[in-house]
Short mmCIF file of C-alpha atoms and ligand atoms in Angstrom, two decimals:
data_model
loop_
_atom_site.label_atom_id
_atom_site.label_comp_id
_atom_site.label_asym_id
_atom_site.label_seq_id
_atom_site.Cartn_x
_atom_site.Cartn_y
_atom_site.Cartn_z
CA UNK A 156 35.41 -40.01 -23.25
CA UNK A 157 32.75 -42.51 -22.44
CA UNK A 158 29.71 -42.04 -19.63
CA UNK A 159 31.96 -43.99 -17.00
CA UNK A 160 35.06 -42.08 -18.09
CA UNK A 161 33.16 -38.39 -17.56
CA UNK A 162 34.54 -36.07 -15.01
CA UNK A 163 32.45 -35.89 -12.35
CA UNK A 164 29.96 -33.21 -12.88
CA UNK A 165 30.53 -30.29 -10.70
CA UNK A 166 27.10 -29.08 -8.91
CA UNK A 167 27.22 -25.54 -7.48
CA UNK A 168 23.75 -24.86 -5.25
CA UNK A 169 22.54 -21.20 -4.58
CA UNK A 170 20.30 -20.69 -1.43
CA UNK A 171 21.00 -23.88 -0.16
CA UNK A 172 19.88 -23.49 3.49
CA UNK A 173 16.44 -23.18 2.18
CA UNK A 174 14.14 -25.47 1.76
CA UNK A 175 14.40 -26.99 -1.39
CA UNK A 176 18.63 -25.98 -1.50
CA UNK A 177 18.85 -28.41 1.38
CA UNK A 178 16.89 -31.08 -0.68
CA UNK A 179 19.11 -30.40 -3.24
CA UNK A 180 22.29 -30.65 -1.66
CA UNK A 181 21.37 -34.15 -0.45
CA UNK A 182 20.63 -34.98 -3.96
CA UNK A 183 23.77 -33.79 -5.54
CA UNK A 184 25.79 -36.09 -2.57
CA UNK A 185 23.43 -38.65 -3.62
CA UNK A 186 23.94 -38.40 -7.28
CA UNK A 187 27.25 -41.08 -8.63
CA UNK A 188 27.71 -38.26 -11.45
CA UNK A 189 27.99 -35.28 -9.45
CA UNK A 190 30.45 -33.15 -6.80
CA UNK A 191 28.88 -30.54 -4.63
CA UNK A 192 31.19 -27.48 -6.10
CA UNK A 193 29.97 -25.05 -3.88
CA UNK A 194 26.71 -24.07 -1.93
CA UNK A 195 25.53 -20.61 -0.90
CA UNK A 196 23.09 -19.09 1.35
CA UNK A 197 21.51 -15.22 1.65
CA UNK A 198 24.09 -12.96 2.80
CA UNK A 199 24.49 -12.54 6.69
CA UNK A 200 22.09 -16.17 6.87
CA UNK A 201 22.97 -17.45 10.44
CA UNK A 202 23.98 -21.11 8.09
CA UNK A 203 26.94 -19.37 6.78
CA UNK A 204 29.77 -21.57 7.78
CA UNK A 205 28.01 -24.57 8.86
CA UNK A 206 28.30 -27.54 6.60
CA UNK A 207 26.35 -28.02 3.74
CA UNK A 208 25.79 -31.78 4.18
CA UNK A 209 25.24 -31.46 7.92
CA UNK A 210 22.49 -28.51 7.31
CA UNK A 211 21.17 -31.27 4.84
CA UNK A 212 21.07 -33.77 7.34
CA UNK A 213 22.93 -36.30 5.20
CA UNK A 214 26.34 -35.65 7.18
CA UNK A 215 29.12 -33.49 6.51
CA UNK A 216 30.59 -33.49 3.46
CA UNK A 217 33.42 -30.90 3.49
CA UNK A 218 31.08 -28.58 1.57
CA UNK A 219 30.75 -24.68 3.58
CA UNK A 220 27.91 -22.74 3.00
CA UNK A 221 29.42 -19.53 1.32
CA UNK A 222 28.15 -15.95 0.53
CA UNK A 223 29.98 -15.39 -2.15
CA UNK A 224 27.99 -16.66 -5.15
CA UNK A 225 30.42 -14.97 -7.86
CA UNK A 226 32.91 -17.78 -6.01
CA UNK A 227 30.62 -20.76 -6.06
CA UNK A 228 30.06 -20.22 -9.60
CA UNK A 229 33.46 -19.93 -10.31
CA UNK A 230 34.74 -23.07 -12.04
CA UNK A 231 31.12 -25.04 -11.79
CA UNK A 232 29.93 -27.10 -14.67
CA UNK A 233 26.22 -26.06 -13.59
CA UNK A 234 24.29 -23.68 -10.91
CA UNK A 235 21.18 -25.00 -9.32
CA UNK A 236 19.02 -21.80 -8.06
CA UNK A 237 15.20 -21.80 -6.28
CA UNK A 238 15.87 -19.02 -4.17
CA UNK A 239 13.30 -17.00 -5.60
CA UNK A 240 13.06 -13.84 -7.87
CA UNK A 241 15.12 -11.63 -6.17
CA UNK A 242 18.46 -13.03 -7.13
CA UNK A 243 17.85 -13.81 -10.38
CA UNK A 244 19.44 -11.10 -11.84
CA UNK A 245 22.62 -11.87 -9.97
CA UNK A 246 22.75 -15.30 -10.71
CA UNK A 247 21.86 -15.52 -14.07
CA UNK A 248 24.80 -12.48 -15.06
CA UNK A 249 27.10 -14.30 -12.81
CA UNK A 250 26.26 -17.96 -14.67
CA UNK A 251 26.32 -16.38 -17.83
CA UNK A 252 29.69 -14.84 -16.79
CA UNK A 253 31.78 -18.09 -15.39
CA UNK A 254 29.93 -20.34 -18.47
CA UNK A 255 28.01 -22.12 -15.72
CA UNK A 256 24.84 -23.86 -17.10
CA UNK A 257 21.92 -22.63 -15.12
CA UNK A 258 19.18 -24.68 -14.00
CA UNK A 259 16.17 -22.22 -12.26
CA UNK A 260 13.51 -23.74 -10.51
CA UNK A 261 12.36 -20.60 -8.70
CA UNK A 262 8.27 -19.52 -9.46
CA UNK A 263 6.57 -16.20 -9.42
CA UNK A 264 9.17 -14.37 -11.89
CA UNK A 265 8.03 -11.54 -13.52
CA UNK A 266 9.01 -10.25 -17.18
CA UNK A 267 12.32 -8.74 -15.94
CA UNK A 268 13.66 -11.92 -14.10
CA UNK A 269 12.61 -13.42 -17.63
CA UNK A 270 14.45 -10.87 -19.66
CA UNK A 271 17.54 -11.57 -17.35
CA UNK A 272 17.14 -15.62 -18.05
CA UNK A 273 16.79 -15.21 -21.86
CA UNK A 274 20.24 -12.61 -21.86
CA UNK A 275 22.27 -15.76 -20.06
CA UNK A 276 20.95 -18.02 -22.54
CA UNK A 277 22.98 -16.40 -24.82
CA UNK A 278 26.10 -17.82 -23.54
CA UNK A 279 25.39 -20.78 -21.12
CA UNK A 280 22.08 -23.30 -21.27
CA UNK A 281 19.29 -22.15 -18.92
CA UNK A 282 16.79 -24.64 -17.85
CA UNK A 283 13.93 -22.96 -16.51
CA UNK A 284 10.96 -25.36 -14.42
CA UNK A 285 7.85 -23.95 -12.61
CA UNK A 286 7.75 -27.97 -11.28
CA UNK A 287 11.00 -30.93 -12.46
CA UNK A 288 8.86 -33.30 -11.56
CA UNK A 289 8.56 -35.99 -14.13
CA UNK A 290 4.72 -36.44 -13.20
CA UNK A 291 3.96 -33.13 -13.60
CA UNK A 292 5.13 -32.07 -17.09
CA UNK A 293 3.02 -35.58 -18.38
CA UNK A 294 -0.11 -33.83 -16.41
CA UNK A 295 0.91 -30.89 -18.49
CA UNK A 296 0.65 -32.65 -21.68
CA UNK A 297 -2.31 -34.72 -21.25
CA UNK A 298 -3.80 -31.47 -19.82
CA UNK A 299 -2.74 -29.66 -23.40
CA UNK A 300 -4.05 -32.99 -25.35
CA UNK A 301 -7.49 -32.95 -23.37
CA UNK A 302 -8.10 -29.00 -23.84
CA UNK A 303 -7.51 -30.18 -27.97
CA UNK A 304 -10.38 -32.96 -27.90
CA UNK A 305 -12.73 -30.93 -25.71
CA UNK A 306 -14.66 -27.45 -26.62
CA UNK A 307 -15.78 -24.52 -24.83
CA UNK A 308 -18.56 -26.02 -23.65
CA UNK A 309 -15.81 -28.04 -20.91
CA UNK A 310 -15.40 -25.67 -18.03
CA UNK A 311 -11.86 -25.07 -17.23
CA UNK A 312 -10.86 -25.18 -13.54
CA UNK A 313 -6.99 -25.79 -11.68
CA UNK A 314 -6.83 -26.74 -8.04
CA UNK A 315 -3.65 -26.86 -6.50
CA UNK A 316 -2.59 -26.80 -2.47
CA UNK A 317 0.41 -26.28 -1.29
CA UNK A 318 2.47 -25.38 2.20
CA UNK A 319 1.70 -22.77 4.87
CA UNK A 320 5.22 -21.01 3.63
CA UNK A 321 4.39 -20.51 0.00
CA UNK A 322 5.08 -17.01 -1.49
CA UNK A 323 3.25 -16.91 -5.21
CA UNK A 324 -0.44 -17.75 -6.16
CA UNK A 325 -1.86 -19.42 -8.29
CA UNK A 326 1.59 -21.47 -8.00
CA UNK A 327 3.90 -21.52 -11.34
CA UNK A 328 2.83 -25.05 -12.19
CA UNK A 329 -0.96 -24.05 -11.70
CA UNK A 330 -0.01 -21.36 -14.41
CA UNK A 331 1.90 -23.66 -16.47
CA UNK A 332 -0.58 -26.13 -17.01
CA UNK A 333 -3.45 -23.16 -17.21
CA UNK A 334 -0.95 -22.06 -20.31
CA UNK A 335 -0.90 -26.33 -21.37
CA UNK A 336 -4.70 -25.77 -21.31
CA UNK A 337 -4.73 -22.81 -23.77
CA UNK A 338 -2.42 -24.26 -25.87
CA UNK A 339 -4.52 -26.86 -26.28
CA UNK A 340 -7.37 -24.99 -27.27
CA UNK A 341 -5.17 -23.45 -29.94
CA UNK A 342 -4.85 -19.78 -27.71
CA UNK A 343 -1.73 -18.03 -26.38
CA UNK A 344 -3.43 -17.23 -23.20
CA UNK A 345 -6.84 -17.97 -21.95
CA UNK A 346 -8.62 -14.96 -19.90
CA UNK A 347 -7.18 -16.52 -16.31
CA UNK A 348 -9.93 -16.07 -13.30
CA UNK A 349 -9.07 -16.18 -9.78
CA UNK A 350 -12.48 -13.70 -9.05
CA UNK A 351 -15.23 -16.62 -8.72
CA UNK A 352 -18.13 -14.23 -7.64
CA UNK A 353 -21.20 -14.08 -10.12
CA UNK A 354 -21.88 -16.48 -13.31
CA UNK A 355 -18.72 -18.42 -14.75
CA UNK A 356 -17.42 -16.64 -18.20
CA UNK A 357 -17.15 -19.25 -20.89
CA UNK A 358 -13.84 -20.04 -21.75
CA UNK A 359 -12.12 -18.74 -18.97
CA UNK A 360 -10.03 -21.24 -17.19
CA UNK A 361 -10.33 -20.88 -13.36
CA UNK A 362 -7.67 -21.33 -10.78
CA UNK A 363 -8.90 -22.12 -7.13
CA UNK A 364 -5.34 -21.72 -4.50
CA UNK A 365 -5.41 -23.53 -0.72
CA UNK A 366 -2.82 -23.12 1.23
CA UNK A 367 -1.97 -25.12 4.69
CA UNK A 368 0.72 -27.38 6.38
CA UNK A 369 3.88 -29.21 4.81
CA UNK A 370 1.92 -30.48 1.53
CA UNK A 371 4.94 -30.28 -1.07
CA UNK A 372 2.32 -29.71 -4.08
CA UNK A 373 -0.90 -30.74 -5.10
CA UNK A 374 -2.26 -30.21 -8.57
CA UNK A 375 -5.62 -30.88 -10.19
CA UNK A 376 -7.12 -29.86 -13.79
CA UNK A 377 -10.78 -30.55 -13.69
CA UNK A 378 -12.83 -30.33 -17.33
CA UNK A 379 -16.65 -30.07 -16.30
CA UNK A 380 -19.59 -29.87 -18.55
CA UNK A 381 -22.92 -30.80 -18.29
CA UNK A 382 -23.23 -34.18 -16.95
CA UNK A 383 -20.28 -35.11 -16.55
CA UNK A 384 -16.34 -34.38 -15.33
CA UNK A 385 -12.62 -35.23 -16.43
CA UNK A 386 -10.06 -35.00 -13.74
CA UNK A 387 -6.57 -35.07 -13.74
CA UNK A 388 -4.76 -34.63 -10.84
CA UNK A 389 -0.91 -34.98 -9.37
CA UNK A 390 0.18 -35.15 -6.07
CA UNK A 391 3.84 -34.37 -4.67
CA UNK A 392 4.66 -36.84 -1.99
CA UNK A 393 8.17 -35.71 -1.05
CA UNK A 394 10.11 -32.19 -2.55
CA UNK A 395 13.08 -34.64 -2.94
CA UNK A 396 10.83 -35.75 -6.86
CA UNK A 397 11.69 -31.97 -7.88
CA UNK A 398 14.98 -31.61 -6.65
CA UNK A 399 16.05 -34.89 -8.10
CA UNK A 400 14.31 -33.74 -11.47
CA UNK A 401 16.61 -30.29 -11.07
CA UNK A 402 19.80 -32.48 -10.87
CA UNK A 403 19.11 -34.70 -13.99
CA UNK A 404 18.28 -31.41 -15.67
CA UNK A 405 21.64 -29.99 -14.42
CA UNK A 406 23.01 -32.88 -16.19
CA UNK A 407 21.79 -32.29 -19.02
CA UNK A 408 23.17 -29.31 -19.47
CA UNK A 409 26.51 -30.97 -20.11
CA UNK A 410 27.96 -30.11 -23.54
CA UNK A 411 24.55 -28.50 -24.57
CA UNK A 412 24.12 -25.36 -26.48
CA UNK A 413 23.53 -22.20 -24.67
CA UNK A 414 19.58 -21.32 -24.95
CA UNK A 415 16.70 -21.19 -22.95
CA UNK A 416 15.58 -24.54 -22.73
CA UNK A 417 12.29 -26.20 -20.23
CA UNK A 418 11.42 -29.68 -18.68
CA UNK A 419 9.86 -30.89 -21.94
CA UNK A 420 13.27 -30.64 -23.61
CA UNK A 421 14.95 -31.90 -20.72
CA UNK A 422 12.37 -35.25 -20.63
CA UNK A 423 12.18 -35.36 -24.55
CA UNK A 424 8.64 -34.43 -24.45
CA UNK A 425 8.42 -31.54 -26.50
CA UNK A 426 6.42 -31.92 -29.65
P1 NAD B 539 12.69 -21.23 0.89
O1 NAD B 539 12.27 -19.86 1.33
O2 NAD B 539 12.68 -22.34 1.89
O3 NAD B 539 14.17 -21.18 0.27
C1 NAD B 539 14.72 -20.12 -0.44
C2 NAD B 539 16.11 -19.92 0.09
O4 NAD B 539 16.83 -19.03 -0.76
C3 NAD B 539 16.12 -19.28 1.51
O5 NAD B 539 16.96 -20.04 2.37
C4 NAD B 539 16.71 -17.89 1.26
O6 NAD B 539 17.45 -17.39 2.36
C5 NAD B 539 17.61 -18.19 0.07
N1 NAD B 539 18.05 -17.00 -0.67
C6 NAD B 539 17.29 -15.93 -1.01
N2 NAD B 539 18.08 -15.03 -1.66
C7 NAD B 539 19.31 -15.57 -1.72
C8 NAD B 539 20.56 -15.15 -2.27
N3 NAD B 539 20.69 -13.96 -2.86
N4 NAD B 539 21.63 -15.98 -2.15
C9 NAD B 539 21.53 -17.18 -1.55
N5 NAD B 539 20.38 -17.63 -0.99
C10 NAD B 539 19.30 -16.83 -1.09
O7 NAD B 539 11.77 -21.58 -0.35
P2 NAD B 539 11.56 -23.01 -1.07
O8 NAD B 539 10.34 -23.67 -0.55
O9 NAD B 539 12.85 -23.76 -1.05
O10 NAD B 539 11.22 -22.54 -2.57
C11 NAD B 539 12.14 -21.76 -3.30
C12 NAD B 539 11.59 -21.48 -4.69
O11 NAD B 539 11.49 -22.71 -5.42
C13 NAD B 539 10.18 -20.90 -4.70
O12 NAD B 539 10.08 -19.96 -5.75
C14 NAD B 539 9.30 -22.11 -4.97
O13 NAD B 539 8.05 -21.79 -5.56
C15 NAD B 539 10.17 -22.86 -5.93
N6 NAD B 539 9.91 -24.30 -6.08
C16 NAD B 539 10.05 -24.80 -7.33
C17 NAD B 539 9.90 -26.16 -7.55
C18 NAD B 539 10.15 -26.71 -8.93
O14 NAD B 539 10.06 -27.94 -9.15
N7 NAD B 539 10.48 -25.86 -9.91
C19 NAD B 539 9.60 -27.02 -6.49
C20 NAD B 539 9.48 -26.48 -5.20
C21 NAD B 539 9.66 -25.10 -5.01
#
């Protein structure tokens, strides 16, 4: 079959009353590739039985928010999930079970919700983001390439904002490009310091969090030594950048491999 002779692509969004499932249900409609399968929201979530489109505010589109998510995934080329941790494990056995491709753009997971991505990735692809934002994993790399060129003598520091809502600090792409940083500088992990009282420990890499209003993400990596200062910085305008990013990932998935896979490979920029 050729790219215009392709089935359409069939989308199936968990948590979509929230606020990035609603983003992402417009983008799926959007998207000349793609059906909305299915969409779900949190058990006993007043949304259940409205309209996914119309919750979306892109109109209705036939689409009812379920609470079933062993359903949705039923018969779904790919699963779209940022509802956060908690679900994970559901999800992820449930995707694994159906052979639904699972893109997972939720932040703040801890070893276990890792554990539960890498077991799916044994039978379906698993795209995992902290950010799908095509900005963002180039900050991530130029962050990695400028860590390389500069010693210990540059001062580490991340800055990132985001909404009044958000649940995790630093955020996951604060952490991710903290990681970049370390990479470049040829280390697993670099001692991360959130603590900013007393003299700065060289070689840490610092991570300053401010939190207020609707800003969608703001990220900044700022290399400091004496005399002088490298900044590189991103800023989200709109959430629809990430969940557009999600859905080309989503495509992606089609035909791949299972494994755990991340933006880079999604983009081509690994390596
Ligand atoms: P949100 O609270 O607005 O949305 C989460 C939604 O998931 C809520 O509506 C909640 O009811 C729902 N939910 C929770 N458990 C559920 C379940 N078991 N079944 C169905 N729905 C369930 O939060 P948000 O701002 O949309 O962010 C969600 C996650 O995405 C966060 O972890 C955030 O950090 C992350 N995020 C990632 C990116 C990225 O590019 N990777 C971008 C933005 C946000």
């Amino acid at each position: 079959m050729t790219a215009s002779t392709l089935a359409p692509f069939r989308i199936a969004i968990t948590g979509a009353a929230g606020r990035m499932g609603r983003m992402l249900v417009a983008a799926v409609l959007a998207h000349p590739a793609c059906v909305l399968h299915a969409a779900t929201v949190r058990p006993g979530d007043s949304a259940a039985g409205q309209d996914a489109g119309l919750l979306a505010g892109v109109g209705a589109c036939g689409v009812i928010l379920g609470e079933d998510p062993a359903q949705a995934l039923l018969a779904a080329d790919a699963c779209i999930d940022f509802t956060g941790p908690a679900a994970l494990e559901e999800h992820a056995r449930l995707a694994a079970q159906a052979g639904t491709a699972l893109v997972v753009g939720s932040t703040g997971l801890q070893a276990a919700q890792q554990h539960f991505l890498a077991l799916a990735a044994r039978h379906v692809p698993v795209v995992r983001a902290a950010n799908f934002s095509l900005g963002v994993a180039l900050l991530a790399a130029l962050t990695r390439r400028a860590a390389a060129a500069l010693d210990a003598d540059w001062d580490i520091e991340i800055l990132e904002m985001h909404h009044r809502h958000k649940q995790d600090a630093p955020s996951g792409t604060a952490l991710e490009l903290g990681r970049a940083a370390a990479a470049g500088r040829g280390l697993d992990e670099a001692p991360a310091q959130t603590d900013r009282s007393g003299p700065r420990p060289r070689g840490d890499i610092g991570y300053a969090v401010l939190r207020g209003g609707d800003v969608s993400g703001d990220h900044m990596v700022v290399f400091a030594t004496e005399g002088e200062r490298l900044e590189l910085a991103h800023r989200a305008g709109s959430r629809r950048i990430f969940a557009s990013g999600a859905v080309r990932a989503a495509l992606w998935c089609r035909g791949r491999t299972p494994g755990l896979y991340g933006i880079d490979d999604v983009l081509a920029l690994a390596g």
